Tab-separated table of C-alpha atoms and ligand atoms in Angstrom:
chain	number	residue	atom	x	y	z
A	189	MET	CA	155.717	125.566	136.103
A	190	LYS	CA	153.419	123.479	138.238
A	191	GLN	CA	150.485	125.305	136.746
A	192	GLN	CA	151.779	124.724	133.237
A	193	LEU	CA	152.170	121.027	134.009
A	194	GLU	CA	148.629	120.897	135.346
A	195	GLN	CA	147.324	122.564	132.151
A	196	ILE	CA	149.157	120.187	129.862
A	197	LYS	CA	147.880	117.212	131.814
A	198	THR	CA	144.267	118.426	131.712
A	199	ALA	CA	144.523	119.141	127.989
A	200	ALA	CA	145.978	115.683	127.414
A	201	LEU	CA	143.255	113.924	129.422
A	202	GLU	CA	140.542	115.894	127.617
A	203	ALA	CA	142.045	115.000	124.253
A	204	ILE	CA	142.117	111.346	125.289
A	205	GLU	CA	138.487	111.522	126.338
A	206	ALA	CA	137.555	112.990	122.946
A	207	ALA	CA	139.667	110.567	120.860
A	208	GLN	CA	137.631	108.742	118.216
A	209	ASN	CA	140.014	106.140	116.910
A	210	SER	CA	143.447	104.604	117.330
A	211	ALA	CA	145.021	107.223	115.021
A	212	ASP	CA	143.807	109.970	117.414
A	213	CYS	CA	145.326	108.067	120.344
A	214	GLU	CA	148.657	107.727	118.590
A	215	ASN	CA	148.709	111.472	117.819
A	216	ILE	CA	148.013	112.246	121.479
A	217	ARG	CA	150.810	109.931	122.599
A	218	VAL	CA	153.262	111.656	120.277
A	219	LYS	CA	152.038	115.116	121.232
A	220	TYR	CA	152.373	114.653	125.020
A	221	LEU	CA	154.556	111.649	125.763
A	222	GLY	CA	156.782	111.487	122.696
A	223	LYS	CA	160.471	112.510	122.618
A	224	LYS	CA	159.467	115.984	121.538
A	225	GLY	CA	156.159	115.871	123.427
A	226	GLU	CA	154.929	118.578	125.782
A	227	LEU	CA	155.457	116.621	128.998
A	228	THR	CA	158.925	115.604	127.930
A	229	ALA	CA	159.667	119.255	127.171
A	230	ILE	CA	158.762	120.254	130.738
A	231	LEU	CA	161.335	117.783	132.089
A	232	LYS	CA	163.946	119.486	129.962
A	233	MET	CA	163.001	122.858	131.419
A	234	MET	CA	163.887	121.703	134.924
A	235	GLY	CA	167.491	122.811	134.501
A	236	GLY	CA	166.412	126.276	135.675
A	237	LEU	CA	165.069	125.015	139.014
A	238	SER	CA	166.857	124.958	142.315
A	239	PRO	CA	168.308	121.624	143.490
A	240	GLU	CA	165.570	121.337	146.151
A	241	GLU	CA	162.754	121.994	143.724
A	242	ARG	CA	164.092	119.728	141.030
A	243	PRO	CA	163.194	116.275	142.538
A	244	ILE	CA	159.762	117.486	143.618
A	245	MET	CA	158.995	118.831	140.175
A	246	GLY	CA	160.515	115.742	138.582
A	247	GLN	CA	158.196	113.528	140.554
A	248	LEU	CA	155.187	115.637	139.618
A	249	VAL	CA	156.051	115.427	135.921
A	250	ASN	CA	156.549	111.672	136.135
A	251	THR	CA	153.225	111.211	137.932
A	252	ALA	CA	151.484	113.338	135.289
A	253	LYS	CA	153.148	111.298	132.528
A	254	ALA	CA	152.066	108.048	134.169
A	255	GLU	CA	148.529	109.325	134.514
A	256	VAL	CA	148.312	110.376	130.870
A	257	ASP	CA	149.903	107.092	129.814
A	258	ALA	CA	147.412	105.057	131.865
A	259	ALA	CA	144.441	107.050	130.520
A	260	LEU	CA	145.681	106.522	126.987
A	261	GLY	CA	146.146	102.787	127.562
A	262	ALA	CA	142.641	102.494	128.981
A	263	LYS	CA	141.205	104.371	126.004
A	264	VAL	CA	142.996	102.110	123.535
A	265	ASN	CA	141.755	98.996	125.361
A	266	GLU	CA	138.229	100.359	125.386
A	267	MET	CA	138.358	101.048	121.659
A	268	ASN	CA	139.762	97.596	120.872
A	269	ALA	CA	137.057	95.951	122.920
A	270	LYS	CA	134.385	97.939	121.073
A	271	ALA	CA	135.859	97.014	117.706
A	272	THR	CA	135.910	93.319	118.654
A	273	GLU	CA	132.333	93.536	119.878
A	274	LEU	CA	131.230	95.118	116.604
A	275	LYS	CA	133.054	92.532	114.543
A	276	LEU	CA	131.486	89.679	116.494
A	277	GLN	CA	128.062	91.190	116.016
A	278	GLN	CA	128.563	91.531	112.297
A	279	GLU	CA	129.896	88.019	111.922
A	280	THR	CA	127.224	86.279	113.912
A	281	ILE	CA	126.382	82.870	112.463
A	282	ASP	CA	122.951	81.426	113.020
A	283	ILE	CA	123.759	77.790	113.539
A	284	THR	CA	120.076	76.873	113.550
A	285	MET	CA	119.741	77.861	109.865
A	286	PRO	CA	119.219	74.874	107.534
A	287	ALA	CA	122.370	73.995	105.570
A	288	LYS	CA	122.490	74.594	101.819
A	289	VAL	CA	122.364	71.238	100.073
A	290	SER	CA	124.592	71.203	97.018
A	291	LYS	CA	123.513	68.441	94.682
A	292	THR	CA	126.022	66.617	92.539
A	293	GLY	CA	125.167	64.974	89.244
A	294	LYS	CA	125.188	61.210	88.873
A	295	LEU	CA	125.392	58.665	86.135
A	296	HIS	CA	122.175	57.663	84.388
A	297	PRO	CA	121.394	53.998	85.190
A	298	LEU	CA	121.974	53.123	81.516
A	299	ASN	CA	125.478	54.573	81.742
A	300	THR	CA	126.212	52.716	84.979
A	301	VAL	CA	125.272	49.374	83.422
A	302	LEU	CA	127.082	50.248	80.181
A	303	GLY	CA	130.224	51.094	82.207
A	304	ASP	CA	130.068	47.682	83.917
A	305	MET	CA	129.648	45.916	80.558
A	306	ILE	CA	132.571	47.765	79.029
A	307	ASP	CA	134.728	46.793	82.037
A	308	ILE	CA	133.783	43.121	81.615
A	309	PHE	CA	134.550	43.030	77.888
A	310	GLN	CA	137.706	45.093	78.188
A	311	SER	CA	138.985	42.630	80.780
A	312	MET	CA	138.480	39.923	78.103
A	313	GLY	CA	140.577	41.906	75.633
A	314	PHE	CA	137.873	43.715	73.652
A	315	ASP	CA	138.368	47.235	72.246
A	316	VAL	CA	135.520	49.749	72.292
A	317	VAL	CA	134.663	51.239	68.882
A	318	ASP	CA	132.088	53.782	67.780
A	319	GLY	CA	129.843	53.979	64.721
A	320	PRO	CA	127.469	56.546	63.210
A	321	GLU	CA	123.770	56.610	64.147
A	322	VAL	CA	122.802	57.715	60.657
A	323	GLU	CA	123.764	54.806	58.444
A	324	THR	CA	123.456	53.762	54.849
A	325	ASP	CA	121.352	50.820	53.753
A	326	HIS	CA	124.658	49.294	52.633
A	327	TYR	CA	126.130	49.021	56.161
A	328	ASN	CA	122.898	48.431	58.063
A	329	PHE	CA	121.512	45.717	55.720
A	330	GLU	CA	123.293	44.897	52.456
A	331	CYS	CA	126.685	43.904	53.857
A	332	LEU	CA	124.960	42.079	56.681
A	333	ASN	CA	123.549	39.628	54.177
A	334	VAL	CA	120.154	41.337	54.008
A	335	PRO	CA	119.658	42.391	50.371
A	336	GLN	CA	116.673	44.468	49.195
A	337	ASP	CA	113.427	42.493	49.353
A	338	HIS	CA	114.898	39.996	51.809
A	339	PRO	CA	112.098	38.963	54.184
A	340	ALA	CA	114.400	39.590	57.152
A	341	ARG	CA	113.956	43.337	56.559
A	342	ASP	CA	110.510	42.958	58.113
A	343	MET	CA	112.136	41.956	61.423
A	344	GLN	CA	113.096	45.567	61.967
A	345	ASP	CA	110.862	48.534	61.170
A	346	THR	CA	113.209	51.123	59.813
A	347	PHE	CA	113.204	54.932	59.936
A	348	TYR	CA	114.384	56.092	56.512
A	349	LEU	CA	115.787	59.627	56.227
A	350	ALA	CA	116.246	59.480	52.458
A	351	GLU	CA	116.644	56.763	49.895
A	352	ASN	CA	119.269	54.355	51.263
A	353	ILE	CA	119.930	56.619	54.295
A	354	LEU	CA	118.466	55.475	57.599
A	355	LEU	CA	118.740	55.556	61.368
A	356	ARG	CA	120.624	52.364	62.224
A	357	THR	CA	118.279	49.649	63.422
A	358	GLN	CA	121.106	47.655	65.000
A	359	THR	CA	124.708	48.222	66.035
A	360	SER	CA	125.615	45.340	63.709
A	361	ALA	CA	126.600	47.938	61.112
A	362	ALA	CA	129.682	48.456	63.292
A	363	GLN	CA	130.795	44.877	62.467
A	364	ILE	CA	131.193	45.837	58.846
A	365	ARG	CA	132.896	49.152	59.506
A	366	THR	CA	135.332	47.391	61.852
A	367	MET	CA	136.166	44.595	59.397
A	368	GLU	CA	136.745	47.171	56.678
A	369	THR	CA	139.355	49.005	58.720
A	370	ARG	CA	140.952	46.313	60.911
A	371	LYS	CA	142.587	43.057	60.011
A	372	PRO	CA	141.999	39.927	62.126
A	373	PRO	CA	142.479	39.150	64.946
A	374	ILE	CA	139.528	41.424	65.767
A	375	ARG	CA	137.895	41.730	69.164
A	376	VAL	CA	135.639	44.779	69.537
A	377	ILE	CA	132.428	45.934	71.127
A	378	CYS	CA	130.387	48.856	69.835
A	379	PRO	CA	127.801	50.329	72.200
A	380	GLY	CA	125.233	52.797	70.902
A	381	ARG	CA	121.707	53.970	70.239
A	382	VAL	CA	119.545	52.189	67.699
A	383	PHE	CA	116.191	53.157	66.226
A	384	ARG	CA	113.099	51.231	65.137
A	385	ALA	CA	109.638	52.453	64.265
A	386	ASP	CA	108.032	50.553	67.146
A	387	GLU	CA	104.930	51.576	69.065
A	388	VAL	CA	105.865	52.945	72.476
A	389	ASP	CA	104.799	50.841	75.462
A	390	ALA	CA	106.244	49.572	78.738
A	391	THR	CA	108.728	47.295	76.966
A	392	HIS	CA	109.222	49.025	73.591
A	393	SER	CA	110.776	52.318	72.635
A	394	PRO	CA	111.665	53.665	69.174
A	395	VAL	CA	115.108	54.485	70.607
A	396	PHE	CA	117.028	51.911	72.574
A	397	HIS	CA	120.590	50.717	73.091
A	398	GLN	CA	122.626	47.764	71.921
A	399	ILE	CA	126.151	46.624	72.469
A	400	GLU	CA	127.482	44.863	69.430
A	401	GLY	CA	130.350	42.454	69.824
A	402	LEU	CA	132.566	40.959	67.142
A	403	VAL	CA	135.424	38.470	67.282
A	404	VAL	CA	137.219	37.318	64.123
A	405	ASP	CA	140.328	35.158	64.090
A	406	LYS	CA	141.622	31.832	62.874
A	407	GLY	CA	139.851	28.855	64.446
A	408	ILE	CA	137.071	30.705	66.272
A	409	THR	CA	134.216	28.310	67.049
A	410	MET	CA	130.827	28.242	68.710
A	411	CYS	CA	132.643	27.200	71.909
A	412	ASP	CA	134.372	30.581	72.029
A	413	LEU	CA	131.012	32.299	71.608
A	414	LYS	CA	129.495	30.254	74.443
A	415	GLY	CA	132.468	30.795	76.734
A	416	VAL	CA	132.571	34.568	76.297
A	417	LEU	CA	128.826	35.069	76.646
A	418	GLU	CA	128.512	32.734	79.628
A	419	GLN	CA	131.343	34.530	81.355
A	420	PHE	CA	129.669	37.857	80.612
A	421	ALA	CA	126.293	36.673	81.996
A	422	HIS	CA	127.924	35.395	85.177
A	423	GLU	CA	129.748	38.657	85.753
A	424	ILE	CA	126.647	40.771	85.186
A	425	TYR	CA	124.028	38.592	86.929
A	426	GLY	CA	126.149	36.579	89.377
A	427	PRO	CA	127.964	33.211	89.174
A	428	ASP	CA	124.849	31.123	89.962
A	429	THR	CA	122.973	32.422	86.917
A	430	LYS	CA	121.967	29.749	84.442
A	431	VAL	CA	122.549	30.580	80.770
A	432	LYS	CA	120.466	29.047	77.962
A	433	PHE	CA	121.345	29.115	74.247
A	434	ARG	CA	118.263	28.797	72.021
A	435	PRO	CA	118.523	28.278	68.252
A	436	SER	CA	117.384	31.369	66.402
A	437	PHE	CA	117.781	33.188	63.112
A	438	PHE	CA	119.689	36.258	62.049
A	439	PRO	CA	120.625	36.757	58.412
A	440	PHE	CA	124.202	37.724	59.257
A	441	THR	CA	125.027	34.776	61.524
A	442	GLU	CA	124.891	31.037	60.943
A	443	PRO	CA	124.167	29.255	63.173
A	444	SER	CA	122.335	31.861	65.258
A	445	VAL	CA	121.255	31.764	68.884
A	446	GLU	CA	119.335	33.795	71.371
A	447	VAL	CA	120.624	33.783	74.926
A	448	ASP	CA	118.406	33.695	78.000
A	449	VAL	CA	119.527	33.940	81.619
A	450	SER	CA	117.662	32.575	84.619
A	451	CYS	CA	115.648	35.375	86.205
A	452	SER	CA	117.734	36.938	88.962
A	453	GLU	CA	114.559	37.982	90.794
A	454	CYS	CA	112.927	34.563	91.245
A	455	GLY	CA	115.867	32.282	90.412
A	456	GLY	CA	113.871	30.655	87.578
A	457	LYS	CA	110.561	29.924	89.340
A	458	GLY	CA	108.653	32.581	87.402
A	459	CYS	CA	107.688	36.049	88.620
A	460	ARG	CA	106.530	39.486	87.501
A	461	VAL	CA	109.985	40.512	86.237
A	462	CYS	CA	110.339	37.503	83.887
A	463	LYS	CA	106.588	37.426	83.194
A	464	GLY	CA	106.326	33.931	84.673
A	465	ALA	CA	108.874	32.417	82.286
A	466	GLY	CA	111.764	32.041	84.747
A	467	TRP	CA	114.103	33.216	81.957
A	468	ILE	CA	115.015	36.614	80.534
A	469	GLU	CA	116.248	37.026	76.976
A	470	ILE	CA	119.288	39.313	76.916
A	471	LEU	CA	120.993	38.959	73.556
A	472	GLY	CA	121.195	37.571	70.045
A	473	ALA	CA	124.382	36.046	68.687
A	474	GLY	CA	125.868	33.621	66.208
A	475	MET	CA	128.813	32.652	64.025
A	476	VAL	CA	129.471	35.393	61.472
A	477	HIS	CA	127.948	34.341	58.125
A	478	PRO	CA	130.581	33.594	55.443
A	479	ASN	CA	128.836	36.076	53.129
A	480	VAL	CA	129.407	38.851	55.683
A	481	LEU	CA	133.112	38.023	56.030
A	482	ARG	CA	133.402	37.894	52.249
A	483	SER	CA	131.676	41.277	51.792
A	484	CYS	CA	134.396	42.786	53.990
A	485	GLY	CA	137.257	41.124	52.141
A	486	ILE	CA	137.969	38.466	54.772
A	487	ASP	CA	138.408	34.916	53.500
A	488	PRO	CA	135.898	32.667	55.312
A	489	GLU	CA	138.084	29.643	54.519
A	490	GLU	CA	140.865	31.138	56.608
A	491	TYR	CA	138.995	33.056	59.271
A	492	SER	CA	135.846	32.592	61.305
A	493	GLY	CA	134.171	34.665	63.949
A	494	PHE	CA	131.200	35.255	66.181
A	495	ALA	CA	129.048	38.288	66.818
A	496	PHE	CA	126.509	39.235	69.429
A	497	GLY	CA	124.098	42.074	70.122
A	498	ILE	CA	123.127	42.758	73.720
A	499	GLY	CA	120.114	44.869	74.693
A	500	LEU	CA	121.353	47.400	77.231
A	501	ASP	CA	117.887	48.640	78.183
A	502	ARG	CA	116.628	45.184	79.151
A	503	LEU	CA	119.740	44.586	81.228
A	504	THR	CA	119.193	47.882	83.025
A	505	THR	CA	115.474	47.404	83.711
A	506	THR	CA	115.997	43.897	85.084
A	507	ARG	CA	118.969	44.901	87.225
A	508	TYR	CA	117.117	47.804	88.863
A	509	LYS	CA	113.625	46.203	88.676
A	510	ILE	CA	112.338	49.086	86.547
A	511	SER	CA	108.876	48.136	85.330
A	512	ASP	CA	108.606	50.557	82.395
A	513	ILE	CA	111.338	51.186	79.810
A	514	ARG	CA	109.941	54.682	79.166
A	515	LEU	CA	111.306	55.795	82.543
A	516	LEU	CA	114.809	55.473	81.103
A	517	PHE	CA	114.101	58.152	78.497
A	518	GLU	CA	111.801	60.637	80.217
A	519	ASN	CA	114.479	62.342	82.327
A	520	ASP	CA	112.137	62.637	85.273
A	521	LYS	CA	114.372	63.835	88.115
A	522	ARG	CA	112.267	62.047	90.739
A	523	PHE	CA	113.104	58.778	88.962
A	524	LEU	CA	116.770	59.572	88.268
A	525	ASP	CA	117.411	60.714	91.858
A	526	GLN	CA	116.830	57.133	93.001
A	527	PHE	CA	120.096	55.917	91.476
B	126	LIG	N1	121.471	42.784	65.482
B	126	LIG	C1	120.665	41.788	66.105
B	126	LIG	C2	119.347	42.428	66.577
B	126	LIG	O1	119.286	43.629	66.620
B	126	LIG	C3	121.380	41.152	67.264
B	126	LIG	C4	122.568	40.379	66.821
B	126	LIG	C5	123.798	40.958	66.748
B	126	LIG	C6	122.439	39.036	66.484
B	126	LIG	C7	124.914	40.249	66.349
B	126	LIG	C8	123.524	38.325	66.092
B	126	LIG	C9	124.759	38.895	66.011
B	126	LIG	O2	118.404	41.759	66.896
């Protein structure tokens, strides 16, 4: 029996030595130490021994069991340690590697300034409306008091797509579309692209942006126009900005003005940004011409209004001190990344 015990123990230890993985170890445990295992079976055979032999044999079996158990435990520990080691090796992170920079998109400077302008006008109760870029002569000129052969047509070089179909030269067409669909009181702005057949240079582009504004109600006067536009200029350029209203001419407004603000760069002394003038022209405006109101079915005896057209590109170049308007349209990432 002793011999048998010795054999089982040796076999068990050899098996443990040869085990490859935790499943092998578990099989060995069941085979030798389990309820029906070989070492357990030997204990059960002890009934046939004499009372003197029994405790001696019992002790031997228990020692053998403990030995096998310890060897198995050591093997399992060894395997776990190896597995951990392997995992750590595989998951090594080189913390000296440069990090991946993930770039996020940003707003184009024109959109940033446009967003600010919309906020300012919305806070004064204006709605934002949209109009088509391809317009008819009717909306872009006729209804705006500029009939065929009117000399004012020369003020804007127009891209014609077909007879009487053109790329809008001004967002003012939106005034008409608005008055056709809304009844006074009206308070809207219409931002958008406009097109003129201009030569391209640092201050001119055949595509640029305007924000048209229109207010029509009973009792609207030039004072309302001045108040709204002054407030706008102060919010965009700062409260110390001086605002100058110069008489001007537009066929669809009477009287008409152009609005200059004191140069925010030099405070009015004259510099490169304002080309020595001390002032920067930012918009045209005026009281809506009675003919325009009439062409939209609004009685000029009952209602009056004012309109304005702000150049978004000029506002953007002066705010960010951009020296060439072309930069706004070239989509050069080196330029855009600066905003
Ligand atoms: N549409 C004019 C322009 O493009 C600007 C303007 C708009 C003037 C509204 C008066 C009223 O020059």
